[in-house]
CSV table of C-alpha atoms in Angstrom, one decimal:
chain,number,residue,atom,x,y,z
A,192,MET,CA,-13.5,-29.4,-13.8
A,193,THR,CA,-11.6,-26.3,-12.8
A,194,VAL,CA,-11.5,-26.0,-9.0
A,195,ARG,CA,-13.0,-22.7,-7.8
A,196,VAL,CA,-13.0,-21.8,-4.2
A,197,ARG,CA,-13.8,-18.5,-2.4
A,198,PHE,CA,-12.9,-16.6,0.7
A,199,ALA,CA,-15.8,-14.4,1.6
A,200,PRO,CA,-15.2,-12.2,4.6
A,201,SER,CA,-17.6,-9.7,6.0
A,202,PRO,CA,-16.3,-6.1,6.4
A,203,THR,CA,-17.4,-5.9,10.0
A,204,GLY,CA,-13.9,-5.6,11.5
A,205,TYR,CA,-10.4,-7.0,11.3
A,206,LEU,CA,-9.2,-10.2,9.7
A,207,HIS,CA,-9.3,-12.7,12.6
A,208,ILE,CA,-6.4,-15.2,12.6
A,209,GLY,CA,-9.0,-18.0,12.3
A,210,GLY,CA,-10.3,-16.4,9.1
A,211,ALA,CA,-6.7,-16.1,7.8
A,212,ARG,CA,-6.4,-19.9,8.4
A,213,THR,CA,-9.6,-20.4,6.4
A,214,ALA,CA,-8.3,-18.2,3.6
A,215,LEU,CA,-5.0,-20.1,3.6
A,216,PHE,CA,-6.6,-23.5,3.2
A,217,ASN,CA,-8.8,-22.3,0.4
A,218,TRP,CA,-5.7,-20.7,-1.3
A,219,MET,CA,-3.7,-23.9,-0.8
A,220,PHE,CA,-6.4,-26.1,-2.3
A,221,ALA,CA,-6.8,-23.8,-5.3
A,222,ARG,CA,-3.0,-23.7,-5.9
A,223,LYS,CA,-2.7,-27.5,-5.6
A,224,HIS,CA,-5.3,-28.1,-8.3
A,225,ALA,CA,-4.3,-25.1,-10.5
A,226,GLY,CA,-7.7,-23.7,-9.8
A,227,LYS,CA,-9.1,-20.2,-8.9
A,228,PHE,CA,-9.1,-18.5,-5.6
A,229,ILE,CA,-11.9,-15.9,-5.4
A,230,LEU,CA,-12.2,-13.0,-3.0
A,231,ARG,CA,-15.8,-12.0,-2.3
A,232,ILE,CA,-16.9,-9.3,0.1
A,233,GLU,CA,-20.2,-10.2,1.9
A,234,ASP,CA,-21.3,-6.8,3.1
A,235,THR,CA,-25.0,-7.2,3.5
A,236,ASP,CA,-24.9,-6.8,7.3
A,237,ARG,CA,-25.1,-3.1,7.1
A,238,LYS,CA,-25.6,-2.6,10.9
A,239,ARG,CA,-22.2,-4.1,11.6
A,240,TYR,CA,-20.4,-2.7,8.6
A,241,VAL,CA,-17.1,-0.9,9.4
A,242,ALA,CA,-15.8,1.7,7.0
A,243,GLY,CA,-12.4,0.8,5.7
A,244,ALA,CA,-12.6,-2.8,6.8
A,245,THR,CA,-12.6,-4.2,3.2
A,246,GLU,CA,-9.4,-2.4,2.4
A,247,ALA,CA,-7.8,-3.6,5.7
A,248,LEU,CA,-8.8,-7.2,5.0
A,249,MET,CA,-7.4,-7.1,1.5
A,250,ASP,CA,-4.2,-5.5,2.8
A,251,ASP,CA,-3.8,-8.3,5.4
A,252,LEU,CA,-4.3,-10.9,2.7
A,253,ARG,CA,-1.7,-9.3,0.4
A,254,TRP,CA,0.8,-9.1,3.3
A,255,LEU,CA,0.3,-12.8,3.8
A,256,GLY,CA,0.9,-13.5,0.1
A,257,LEU,CA,-2.6,-15.0,-0.5
A,258,ASP,CA,-3.2,-13.6,-3.9
A,259,TRP,CA,-6.6,-13.9,-5.5
A,260,ASP,CA,-7.5,-14.6,-9.1
A,261,GLU,CA,-10.9,-12.8,-9.1
A,262,GLY,CA,-12.1,-10.1,-6.7
A,263,PRO,CA,-13.5,-6.7,-6.1
A,264,ASP,CA,-10.3,-4.9,-7.0
A,265,ILE,CA,-9.3,-6.9,-10.1
A,266,GLY,CA,-12.7,-8.0,-11.4
A,267,GLY,CA,-13.4,-11.3,-13.2
A,268,PRO,CA,-16.0,-13.0,-15.3
A,269,PHE,CA,-18.5,-13.5,-12.5
A,270,GLY,CA,-18.5,-10.0,-10.9
A,271,PRO,CA,-19.3,-7.9,-9.2
A,272,TYR,CA,-17.6,-9.4,-6.2
A,273,VAL,CA,-19.2,-7.3,-3.5
A,274,GLN,CA,-22.7,-8.5,-2.4
A,275,SER,CA,-24.2,-5.1,-1.9
A,276,GLU,CA,-23.7,-4.6,-5.7
A,277,ARG,CA,-25.7,-7.8,-6.5
A,278,SER,CA,-29.0,-6.9,-4.8
A,279,GLU,CA,-31.2,-7.3,-8.0
A,280,LEU,CA,-29.9,-10.9,-8.4
A,281,TYR,CA,-31.0,-11.9,-4.9
A,282,GLN,CA,-34.4,-10.2,-5.2
A,283,GLU,CA,-35.0,-12.1,-8.5
A,284,TRP,CA,-34.2,-15.5,-7.0
A,285,ALA,CA,-36.0,-14.9,-3.8
A,286,ASP,CA,-39.1,-14.0,-5.8
A,287,TRP,CA,-38.6,-17.1,-7.9
A,288,LEU,CA,-38.6,-19.3,-4.8
A,289,VAL,CA,-41.9,-17.7,-3.7
A,290,ASP,CA,-43.4,-18.2,-7.1
A,291,GLN,CA,-42.4,-21.9,-7.1
A,292,GLY,CA,-43.7,-22.5,-3.6
A,293,HIS,CA,-40.4,-22.9,-1.9
A,294,ALA,CA,-40.5,-19.7,0.1
A,295,TYR,CA,-43.2,-17.4,1.4
A,296,ARG,CA,-43.6,-13.8,2.5
A,297,CYS,CA,-43.7,-13.3,6.3
A,298,TYR,CA,-45.5,-10.2,7.7
A,299,CYS,CA,-44.6,-10.7,11.4
A,300,THR,CA,-43.3,-7.6,13.1
A,301,ALA,CA,-40.6,-7.4,15.7
A,302,VAL,CA,-43.3,-7.1,18.3
A,303,ASP,CA,-45.1,-10.2,17.0
A,304,LEU,CA,-41.9,-12.2,17.1
A,305,LYS,CA,-41.1,-11.1,20.6
A,306,ALA,CA,-44.5,-12.0,21.9
A,307,MET,CA,-44.2,-15.4,20.1
A,308,ARG,CA,-40.9,-16.1,21.9
A,309,GLU,CA,-42.2,-15.1,25.3
A,310,GLU,CA,-45.2,-17.4,24.8
A,311,GLN,CA,-42.9,-20.3,23.8
A,312,ARG,CA,-40.8,-19.7,26.9
A,313,ALA,CA,-43.8,-19.7,29.1
A,314,ASN,CA,-45.0,-23.0,27.6
A,315,LYS,CA,-41.5,-24.5,27.7
A,316,GLN,CA,-41.6,-24.9,23.9
A,317,GLN,CA,-38.7,-24.8,21.5
A,318,ILE,CA,-37.8,-21.2,20.7
A,319,GLY,CA,-38.1,-20.3,17.1
A,320,TYR,CA,-40.4,-19.0,14.4
A,321,ASP,CA,-43.6,-21.0,14.4
A,322,ARG,CA,-44.3,-20.7,10.6
A,323,ARG,CA,-47.6,-18.9,11.2
A,324,CYS,CA,-47.2,-16.9,7.9
A,325,ARG,CA,-46.4,-20.1,6.0
A,326,TYR,CA,-50.0,-21.2,6.4
A,327,LEU,CA,-51.8,-18.0,5.5
A,328,THR,CA,-54.6,-18.5,3.0
A,329,PRO,CA,-54.5,-16.7,-0.3
A,330,GLU,CA,-57.2,-14.3,1.1
A,331,GLN,CA,-55.3,-13.6,4.3
A,332,ARG,CA,-52.1,-12.9,2.3
A,333,ALA,CA,-54.0,-10.6,-0.1
A,334,ALA,CA,-55.4,-8.7,2.8
A,335,LYS,CA,-51.9,-8.1,4.3
A,336,GLU,CA,-50.6,-7.1,0.9
A,337,ALA,CA,-53.4,-4.6,0.5
A,338,GLN,CA,-52.5,-3.0,3.8
A,339,GLY,CA,-49.0,-2.4,2.5
A,340,LEU,CA,-47.3,-4.3,5.3
A,341,SER,CA,-43.6,-4.8,5.1
A,342,HIS,CA,-42.4,-8.4,4.9
A,343,VAL,CA,-39.4,-10.7,4.8
A,344,ILE,CA,-39.1,-13.8,2.6
A,345,ARG,CA,-38.6,-17.1,4.5
A,346,PHE,CA,-37.6,-20.4,3.1
A,347,SER,CA,-40.1,-23.3,3.3
A,348,MET,CA,-37.9,-25.9,4.9
A,349,PRO,CA,-39.1,-29.5,4.3
A,350,LEU,CA,-40.9,-30.6,7.5
A,351,GLU,CA,-40.2,-34.3,7.2
A,352,GLY,CA,-37.2,-36.5,6.5
A,353,ALA,CA,-33.6,-35.7,6.9
A,354,THR,CA,-30.8,-33.9,5.1
A,355,VAL,CA,-27.4,-35.6,4.5
A,356,ILE,CA,-24.5,-33.3,4.6
A,357,PRO,CA,-21.6,-34.9,2.7
A,358,ASP,CA,-18.4,-33.4,4.2
A,359,LYS,CA,-14.9,-34.1,2.9
A,360,ILE,CA,-13.4,-33.8,6.4
A,361,ARG,CA,-16.2,-35.3,8.6
A,362,GLY,CA,-18.0,-37.7,6.4
A,363,ASP,CA,-21.8,-37.8,6.0
A,364,ILE,CA,-23.6,-35.8,8.7
A,365,ILE,CA,-27.4,-36.5,9.0
A,366,VAL,CA,-29.7,-33.8,10.3
A,367,ASN,CA,-33.5,-34.2,10.8
A,368,ASN,CA,-35.3,-31.5,8.8
A,369,SER,CA,-37.7,-30.9,11.8
A,370,GLN,CA,-34.7,-29.3,13.6
A,371,VAL,CA,-34.2,-26.6,10.9
A,372,GLN,CA,-36.3,-23.5,11.0
A,373,ASP,CA,-37.7,-21.5,8.1
A,374,ALA,CA,-34.9,-19.0,7.8
A,375,VAL,CA,-35.2,-15.5,6.5
A,376,LEU,CA,-33.7,-15.2,3.0
A,377,LEU,CA,-34.6,-11.6,2.1
A,378,LYS,CA,-34.9,-8.9,4.8
A,379,SER,CA,-37.6,-6.2,4.7
A,380,ASP,CA,-35.0,-3.7,3.4
A,381,GLY,CA,-34.5,-5.9,0.3
A,382,LEU,CA,-31.1,-7.1,1.3
A,383,PRO,CA,-30.4,-10.8,1.5
A,384,THR,CA,-29.3,-12.7,4.5
A,385,TYR,CA,-26.1,-14.8,4.4
A,386,HIS,CA,-28.1,-17.9,3.5
A,387,LEU,CA,-29.6,-16.7,0.2
A,388,ALA,CA,-26.7,-14.5,-0.9
A,389,ASN,CA,-24.0,-17.1,-0.5
A,390,VAL,CA,-26.0,-19.9,-2.2
A,391,VAL,CA,-26.9,-17.6,-5.1
A,392,ASP,CA,-23.3,-16.3,-5.4
A,393,ASP,CA,-21.6,-19.6,-5.1
A,394,HIS,CA,-23.8,-21.0,-7.9
A,395,PHE,CA,-23.3,-18.1,-10.3
A,396,MET,CA,-19.6,-17.8,-9.5
A,397,GLN,CA,-19.3,-21.5,-10.2
A,398,ILE,CA,-17.8,-22.4,-6.9
A,399,THR,CA,-16.9,-26.1,-6.8
A,400,HIS,CA,-15.7,-26.4,-3.2
A,401,ILE,CA,-16.7,-24.6,0.0
A,402,LEU,CA,-14.0,-24.7,2.7
A,403,ARG,CA,-15.4,-22.8,5.7
A,404,ALA,CA,-15.3,-22.8,9.5
A,405,ASP,CA,-17.2,-25.5,11.2
A,406,GLU,CA,-19.4,-22.8,12.9
A,407,TRP,CA,-21.3,-22.8,9.6
A,408,LEU,CA,-22.0,-26.5,9.8
A,409,SER,CA,-25.4,-25.9,11.3
A,410,THR,CA,-26.5,-23.9,8.3
A,411,ALA,CA,-25.5,-26.6,5.8
A,412,PRO,CA,-29.0,-28.4,5.9
A,413,LEU,CA,-30.7,-25.1,5.0
A,414,HIS,CA,-28.2,-24.4,2.2
A,415,LEU,CA,-28.4,-27.9,0.7
A,416,ASN,CA,-32.2,-27.6,0.7
A,417,LEU,CA,-31.9,-24.2,-1.0
A,418,TYR,CA,-29.8,-25.8,-3.7
A,419,ALA,CA,-32.3,-28.5,-4.1
A,420,ALA,CA,-35.2,-26.0,-4.4
A,421,PHE,CA,-33.3,-24.1,-7.1
A,422,GLY,CA,-32.5,-27.3,-8.9
A,423,TRP,CA,-28.8,-26.5,-8.7
A,424,GLU,CA,-25.9,-28.9,-8.0
A,425,HIS,CA,-24.3,-28.0,-4.6
A,426,PRO,CA,-20.6,-27.6,-4.2
A,427,VAL,CA,-18.4,-30.0,-2.2
A,428,TYR,CA,-18.4,-29.1,1.5
A,429,ALA,CA,-15.4,-29.2,3.9
A,430,HIS,CA,-16.0,-27.7,7.3
A,431,LEU,CA,-12.7,-26.8,8.9
A,432,PRO,CA,-11.9,-27.5,12.6
A,433,VAL,CA,-12.6,-24.8,15.1
A,434,VAL,CA,-9.5,-22.8,16.3
A,435,LEU,CA,-9.2,-22.8,20.1
A,436,ASN,CA,-7.5,-20.3,22.4
A,437,PRO,CA,-3.8,-21.1,22.9
A,438,SER,CA,-4.8,-22.4,26.4
A,439,GLY,CA,-7.1,-24.9,24.7
A,440,LYS,CA,-10.0,-23.5,26.7
A,441,GLY,CA,-12.7,-22.2,24.4
A,442,LYS,CA,-13.0,-21.0,20.9
A,443,LEU,CA,-10.7,-18.2,19.7
A,444,SER,CA,-13.6,-15.8,19.2
A,445,LYS,CA,-13.4,-12.7,17.1
A,446,ARG,CA,-15.2,-10.8,19.8
A,447,THR,CA,-13.1,-11.8,22.9
A,448,GLN,CA,-9.5,-11.6,23.9
A,449,ALA,CA,-7.3,-14.7,23.7
A,450,PHE,CA,-5.0,-15.9,26.5
A,451,ASP,CA,-2.2,-18.6,26.7
A,452,ASP,CA,-1.6,-21.1,29.5
A,453,ALA,CA,0.1,-18.5,31.6
A,454,GLY,CA,-2.8,-16.1,31.2
A,455,HIS,CA,-1.0,-13.7,28.9
A,456,GLN,CA,-3.0,-12.0,26.2
A,457,VAL,CA,-2.0,-13.0,22.7
A,458,PHE,CA,-2.8,-11.8,19.2
A,459,VAL,CA,-6.0,-12.6,17.5
A,460,LYS,CA,-5.9,-10.0,14.7
A,461,THR,CA,-3.8,-10.6,11.6
A,462,GLU,CA,-2.7,-7.0,11.8
A,463,GLU,CA,-1.4,-7.6,15.3
A,464,PHE,CA,0.9,-10.4,14.1
A,465,ARG,CA,2.2,-8.0,11.5
A,466,ALA,CA,2.7,-5.2,13.9
A,467,GLY,CA,4.3,-7.5,16.4
A,468,GLY,CA,7.1,-8.4,14.1
A,469,LEU,CA,6.1,-11.8,12.7
A,470,LEU,CA,7.0,-12.7,9.2
A,471,PRO,CA,4.2,-13.7,6.8
A,472,GLU,CA,6.1,-16.8,5.7
A,473,ALA,CA,6.3,-17.9,9.4
A,474,LEU,CA,2.7,-17.1,10.1
A,475,LEU,CA,1.5,-19.1,7.0
A,476,ASN,CA,3.7,-22.0,8.0
A,477,PHE,CA,2.3,-21.9,11.5
A,478,LEU,CA,-1.4,-21.7,10.3
A,479,ALA,CA,-0.9,-24.5,7.9
A,480,ASN,CA,-0.1,-26.7,10.9
A,481,VAL,CA,-3.3,-25.8,12.7
A,482,GLY,CA,-5.5,-28.8,11.8
A,483,TRP,CA,-3.3,-30.1,9.0
A,484,SER,CA,0.2,-31.6,9.0
A,485,PHE,CA,2.9,-31.5,6.3
A,486,GLY,CA,3.9,-35.0,7.4
A,487,ASP,CA,7.3,-36.7,7.9
A,488,ASP,CA,7.7,-34.8,11.2
A,489,VAL,CA,8.5,-31.6,9.2
A,490,GLU,CA,7.7,-28.4,11.1
A,491,GLN,CA,9.2,-25.8,8.8
A,492,PHE,CA,8.2,-25.6,5.1
A,493,THR,CA,7.3,-23.2,2.4
A,494,MET,CA,3.9,-22.9,0.8
A,495,ALA,CA,5.4,-24.1,-2.5
A,496,GLU,CA,6.4,-27.3,-0.7
A,497,ALA,CA,3.0,-27.6,1.2
A,498,CYS,CA,0.5,-27.1,-1.6
A,499,PRO,CA,1.2,-30.3,-3.5
A,500,ARG,CA,0.7,-32.3,-0.3
A,501,PHE,CA,-2.5,-30.6,0.8
A,502,GLU,CA,-5.5,-32.9,0.9
A,503,LEU,CA,-8.9,-32.1,2.4
A,504,GLU,CA,-9.2,-35.6,3.8
A,505,ALA,CA,-6.0,-35.1,5.8
A,506,ILE,CA,-7.5,-32.2,7.8
A,507,ASN,CA,-8.2,-33.3,11.4
A,508,PRO,CA,-11.8,-32.4,12.3
A,509,ALA,CA,-10.9,-32.1,16.0
A,510,PRO,CA,-10.6,-28.6,17.4
A,511,ALA,CA,-7.1,-27.2,17.1
A,512,ARG,CA,-5.3,-24.9,19.5
A,513,LEU,CA,-2.7,-22.3,18.5
A,514,PRO,CA,0.7,-23.1,20.0
A,515,TYR,CA,2.1,-19.6,20.0
A,516,ASP,CA,5.5,-20.7,21.4
A,517,LYS,CA,6.0,-22.7,18.2
A,518,LEU,CA,5.2,-19.6,16.2
A,519,ASP,CA,8.0,-17.7,17.9
A,520,TRP,CA,10.4,-20.6,17.2
A,521,LEU,CA,9.3,-20.7,13.5
A,522,ASN,CA,9.7,-16.9,13.2
A,523,GLY,CA,13.2,-17.1,14.6
A,524,GLN,CA,14.1,-19.8,12.1
A,525,TYR,CA,12.9,-17.7,9.2
A,526,ILE,CA,14.7,-14.7,10.5
A,527,GLN,CA,18.0,-16.6,10.7
A,528,GLN,CA,17.6,-17.7,7.0
A,529,MET,CA,17.0,-14.1,5.7
A,530,GLU,CA,19.6,-12.3,3.7
A,531,PRO,CA,21.1,-9.4,5.7
A,532,LEU,CA,19.7,-6.8,3.3
A,533,ALA,CA,16.2,-8.2,3.4
A,534,LEU,CA,16.3,-8.5,7.2
A,535,ALA,CA,17.7,-4.9,7.6
A,536,GLN,CA,14.8,-3.7,5.4
A,537,ALA,CA,12.3,-5.6,7.5
A,538,VAL,CA,13.7,-4.3,10.8
A,539,LYS,CA,14.0,-0.7,9.7
A,540,PRO,CA,10.3,0.2,10.1
A,541,PHE,CA,10.3,-1.0,13.7
A,542,LEU,CA,13.4,1.1,14.4
A,543,ASP,CA,11.8,4.1,12.7
A,544,GLU,CA,8.6,3.7,14.8
A,545,ALA,CA,10.8,3.6,18.0
A,546,GLY,CA,12.2,6.9,16.9
A,547,TYR,CA,15.7,5.7,16.0
A,548,GLU,CA,17.3,7.1,12.9
A,549,VAL,CA,18.9,4.3,11.0
A,550,ASN,CA,22.3,4.3,9.4
A,551,PRO,CA,21.8,1.6,6.7
A,552,GLU,CA,25.5,0.7,6.6
A,553,ALA,CA,25.7,0.2,10.4
A,554,LEU,CA,22.5,-1.8,10.4
A,555,LEU,CA,23.9,-4.2,7.7
A,556,LEU,CA,27.0,-4.7,9.7
A,557,VAL,CA,25.3,-6.0,12.8
A,558,ILE,CA,22.3,-7.8,11.3
A,559,PRO,CA,24.1,-11.0,10.5
A,560,ALA,CA,25.5,-11.4,14.0
A,561,MET,CA,22.3,-10.6,15.8
A,562,ARG,CA,19.8,-12.5,13.7
A,563,VAL,CA,20.5,-15.8,15.5
A,564,ARG,CA,19.2,-14.2,18.7
A,565,MET,CA,16.0,-12.7,17.3
A,566,LYS,CA,12.5,-14.3,17.5
A,567,ARG,CA,10.6,-11.2,16.2
A,568,LEU,CA,11.6,-8.2,14.3
A,569,PRO,CA,11.3,-5.7,17.2
A,570,ASP,CA,13.9,-7.8,19.1
A,571,ALA,CA,16.4,-5.7,17.1
A,572,ILE,CA,15.5,-2.6,19.0
A,573,PRO,CA,17.2,-3.4,22.4
A,574,PHE,CA,20.1,-5.0,20.6
A,575,LEU,CA,20.8,-1.8,18.6
A,576,ARG,CA,19.9,0.9,21.1
A,577,PHE,CA,23.6,1.7,21.6
A,578,LEU,CA,23.9,2.9,18.0
A,579,PHE,CA,21.3,5.6,18.6
A,580,GLU,CA,21.8,6.7,22.2
A,581,ASP,CA,24.9,8.6,23.3
A,582,GLU,CA,23.9,9.3,26.9
A,583,ALA,CA,26.6,8.7,29.5
A,584,MET,CA,26.6,5.0,30.5
A,585,ASN,CA,27.2,5.7,34.2
A,586,MET,CA,29.3,2.5,34.7
A,587,ASP,CA,31.5,1.9,37.6
A,588,VAL,CA,34.8,0.0,37.8
A,589,THR,CA,33.1,-3.1,39.2
A,590,ALA,CA,31.2,-3.6,35.9
A,591,LEU,CA,34.3,-2.9,33.8
A,592,THR,CA,36.6,-5.4,35.5
A,593,HIS,CA,36.7,-9.2,35.8
A,594,LYS,CA,38.3,-11.8,38.1
A,595,GLN,CA,40.6,-12.6,35.1
A,596,MET,CA,41.1,-8.9,34.4
A,597,PRO,CA,41.5,-6.9,37.6
A,598,PHE,CA,41.8,-3.1,37.8
A,599,ALA,CA,45.2,-2.5,36.3
A,600,ASN,CA,44.8,-5.1,33.6
A,601,ALA,CA,41.4,-3.8,32.6
A,602,LYS,CA,42.6,-0.2,32.4
A,603,SER,CA,45.6,-1.3,30.3
A,604,GLY,CA,43.3,-3.3,28.0
A,605,TYR,CA,40.9,-0.3,27.4
A,606,GLN,CA,43.9,2.0,26.8
A,607,GLN,CA,45.4,-0.4,24.3
A,608,ALA,CA,42.1,-0.7,22.6
A,609,ARG,CA,41.8,3.1,22.4
A,610,ASP,CA,45.3,3.4,20.9
A,611,PHE,CA,44.4,0.8,18.3
A,612,VAL,CA,41.2,2.5,17.3
A,613,ALA,CA,42.9,5.9,17.1
A,614,THR,CA,45.9,4.9,15.1
A,615,THR,CA,45.0,1.9,12.9
A,616,PRO,CA,45.1,2.8,9.2
A,617,VAL,CA,42.4,0.2,8.4
A,618,TYR,CA,39.3,0.0,10.6
A,619,ASP,CA,37.5,-3.1,9.4
A,620,LEU,CA,36.2,-6.3,10.9
A,621,ASP,CA,39.4,-8.3,10.3
A,622,SER,CA,41.7,-5.6,11.9
A,623,ILE,CA,39.4,-5.1,14.8
A,624,SER,CA,39.0,-8.8,15.6
A,625,THR,CA,42.8,-9.4,15.3
A,626,ALA,CA,43.6,-6.5,17.6
A,627,MET,CA,41.0,-7.2,20.2
A,628,LEU,CA,41.9,-10.9,20.4
A,629,ALA,CA,45.6,-10.0,20.9
A,630,ILE,CA,44.9,-7.4,23.5
A,631,GLY,CA,42.6,-9.8,25.4
A,632,ALA,CA,45.3,-12.5,25.5
A,633,ARG,CA,47.8,-9.9,26.9
A,634,VAL,CA,45.7,-8.4,29.7
A,635,THR,CA,43.8,-11.4,31.1
A,636,LEU,CA,45.4,-13.5,33.9
A,637,ASN,CA,44.7,-16.8,32.1
A,638,GLY,CA,45.9,-15.5,28.7
A,639,LYS,CA,42.4,-16.1,27.2
A,640,ALA,CA,40.7,-13.3,25.5
A,641,GLY,CA,37.1,-14.3,26.4
A,642,ALA,CA,36.8,-12.2,29.6
A,643,PHE,CA,38.2,-9.1,27.9
A,644,LEU,CA,36.0,-9.4,24.9
A,645,GLY,CA,32.8,-9.7,27.1
A,646,ILE,CA,33.6,-6.7,29.3
A,647,MET,CA,34.8,-4.7,26.3
A,648,ARG,CA,31.5,-5.3,24.6
A,649,LEU,CA,29.7,-4.0,27.6
A,650,ALA,CA,32.0,-1.0,27.8
A,651,ILE,CA,31.4,-0.2,24.1
A,652,THR,CA,27.6,-0.7,24.0
A,653,GLY,CA,26.6,-0.1,27.6
A,654,GLN,CA,24.2,-3.1,27.2
A,655,ASN,CA,24.2,-6.5,28.6
A,656,VAL,CA,22.5,-7.7,25.4
A,657,SER,CA,24.0,-6.5,22.2
A,658,PRO,CA,25.6,-7.7,19.0
A,659,PRO,CA,29.1,-9.2,19.2
A,660,LEU,CA,32.0,-6.8,20.0
A,661,PHE,CA,33.7,-6.7,16.6
A,662,GLU,CA,30.5,-5.9,14.7
A,663,SER,CA,29.4,-3.4,17.4
A,664,MET,CA,32.7,-1.5,17.2
A,665,LEU,CA,32.6,-1.4,13.4
A,666,ALA,CA,28.9,-0.3,13.3
A,667,LEU,CA,29.5,2.4,15.9
A,668,GLY,CA,32.4,3.8,13.9
A,669,ARG,CA,35.8,4.9,14.8
A,670,GLU,CA,35.0,8.3,16.3
A,671,ARG,CA,32.1,7.1,18.5
A,672,THR,CA,34.1,4.1,19.6
A,673,LEU,CA,36.9,6.4,20.7
A,674,ALA,CA,34.4,8.5,22.6
A,675,ARG,CA,33.0,5.5,24.4
A,676,LEU,CA,36.6,4.3,25.4
A,677,ASP,CA,37.4,7.8,26.6
A,678,GLU,CA,34.4,7.7,28.8
A,679,VAL,CA,35.4,4.3,30.2
A,680,LEU,CA,39.0,5.4,30.9
A,681,ALA,CA,37.7,8.5,32.7
A,682,VAL,CA,35.9,6.1,35.0
A,683,PHE,CA,39.1,4.4,35.9
A,684,ASP,CA,41.0,7.8,36.3
A,685,ALA,CA,38.4,9.0,38.7
A,686,ASP,CA,38.4,5.8,40.9
A,687,PRO,CA,40.3,5.8,44.2
A,688,ALA,CA,41.7,2.4,43.4
A,689,ILE,CA,44.2,4.0,41.0
A,690,GLN,CA,47.6,2.8,41.9
């Protein structure tokens, strides 16, 4: 048997991070078993349909690296892969259920249903459809048909017994059939509900395993009985644990904001993680650890390493919170391991968005030194601001001196540094580091260059947080470094403490 799984989002908005975790687990399971990962768009809820949402969902999945083997854009042997393009199939099988006595036409209007619910509340009865159209006589039904009344098609749920839901994560779950209502399968506009469409599609697309969020667990008895009514073998079910807010308080809902323990709003949209400077490799690593564990106390791993280990039975059914602090740590680890060119290319769009024109050569010079301090890609912006802004730094002598480098020593150090920059025939990392270390040893009281290097970095960049001195001077270039040093020396010349 070839494993075939599907991710079937509705284009009613963005890709929620919980949905991304569902897609990831399906993808991992397919890749582990050399199976097929299918993307299907379930767009039958036309009231909540959002134009452009399908393209955005697909773009987010591509960014994550979750490639599909069949889907609306690439086709496949069981298409079309958009439910609104499969309406005739649903109508055919809904009519088949009616003909076989497994479903019936319901003529109740919205007014009828409202009155029914109000009566149930008044009598303190269970709220739900009372099956009144299920028991219409052939004559009553013919009369309604003759009136041309619109109708939906409802499933005739077994009234007795129980349904056993075999779940690979949770074991067998038993639900009394009396607790399940006669759900609508086909709406009055001819479009199917989720219940009919996904059962029909999963059968004809030969889906072998359904990995979906546990919020759908309550629909499993209906779906299993639909499979039985059709005479079809049902797929293997695995209901994934609910994803909680980072605070652990409540479900990470698609329609509410999420907050961490400190009350800070956090990301819930996949596009927000992308825009926030998270790497897809880090986000996948993070999501794989939400409800599943690589084992051996390993926190950082690639998908190539994780897929062979992935087992449905190893997924913890308990609700799982999102530890966003761990995501930042993971992202920092991946940033540190990136090649300078790749990291520079990843950082450039964020610099562009901030309005900074990037000199690629300068960026490559400082990237290796600053990547150890980065957690997210936009962290590069404050580090590199000195490369793009030439406004006067407005420093005073106090900021440019040190207890190991008082006024005269500091001024001498900056003057020597300027002389070096202006006259050295070779201006590269080795020559800069050799010269600055030597100057620092000469002008500090303790003969150690550390104090000079720290203050010199502040003088050159004007920033308390920046790349190391040598890389900063090289990235800034000879002419701009001279200009910065001239500005610093002017501060000393203008100070009354001049001896």
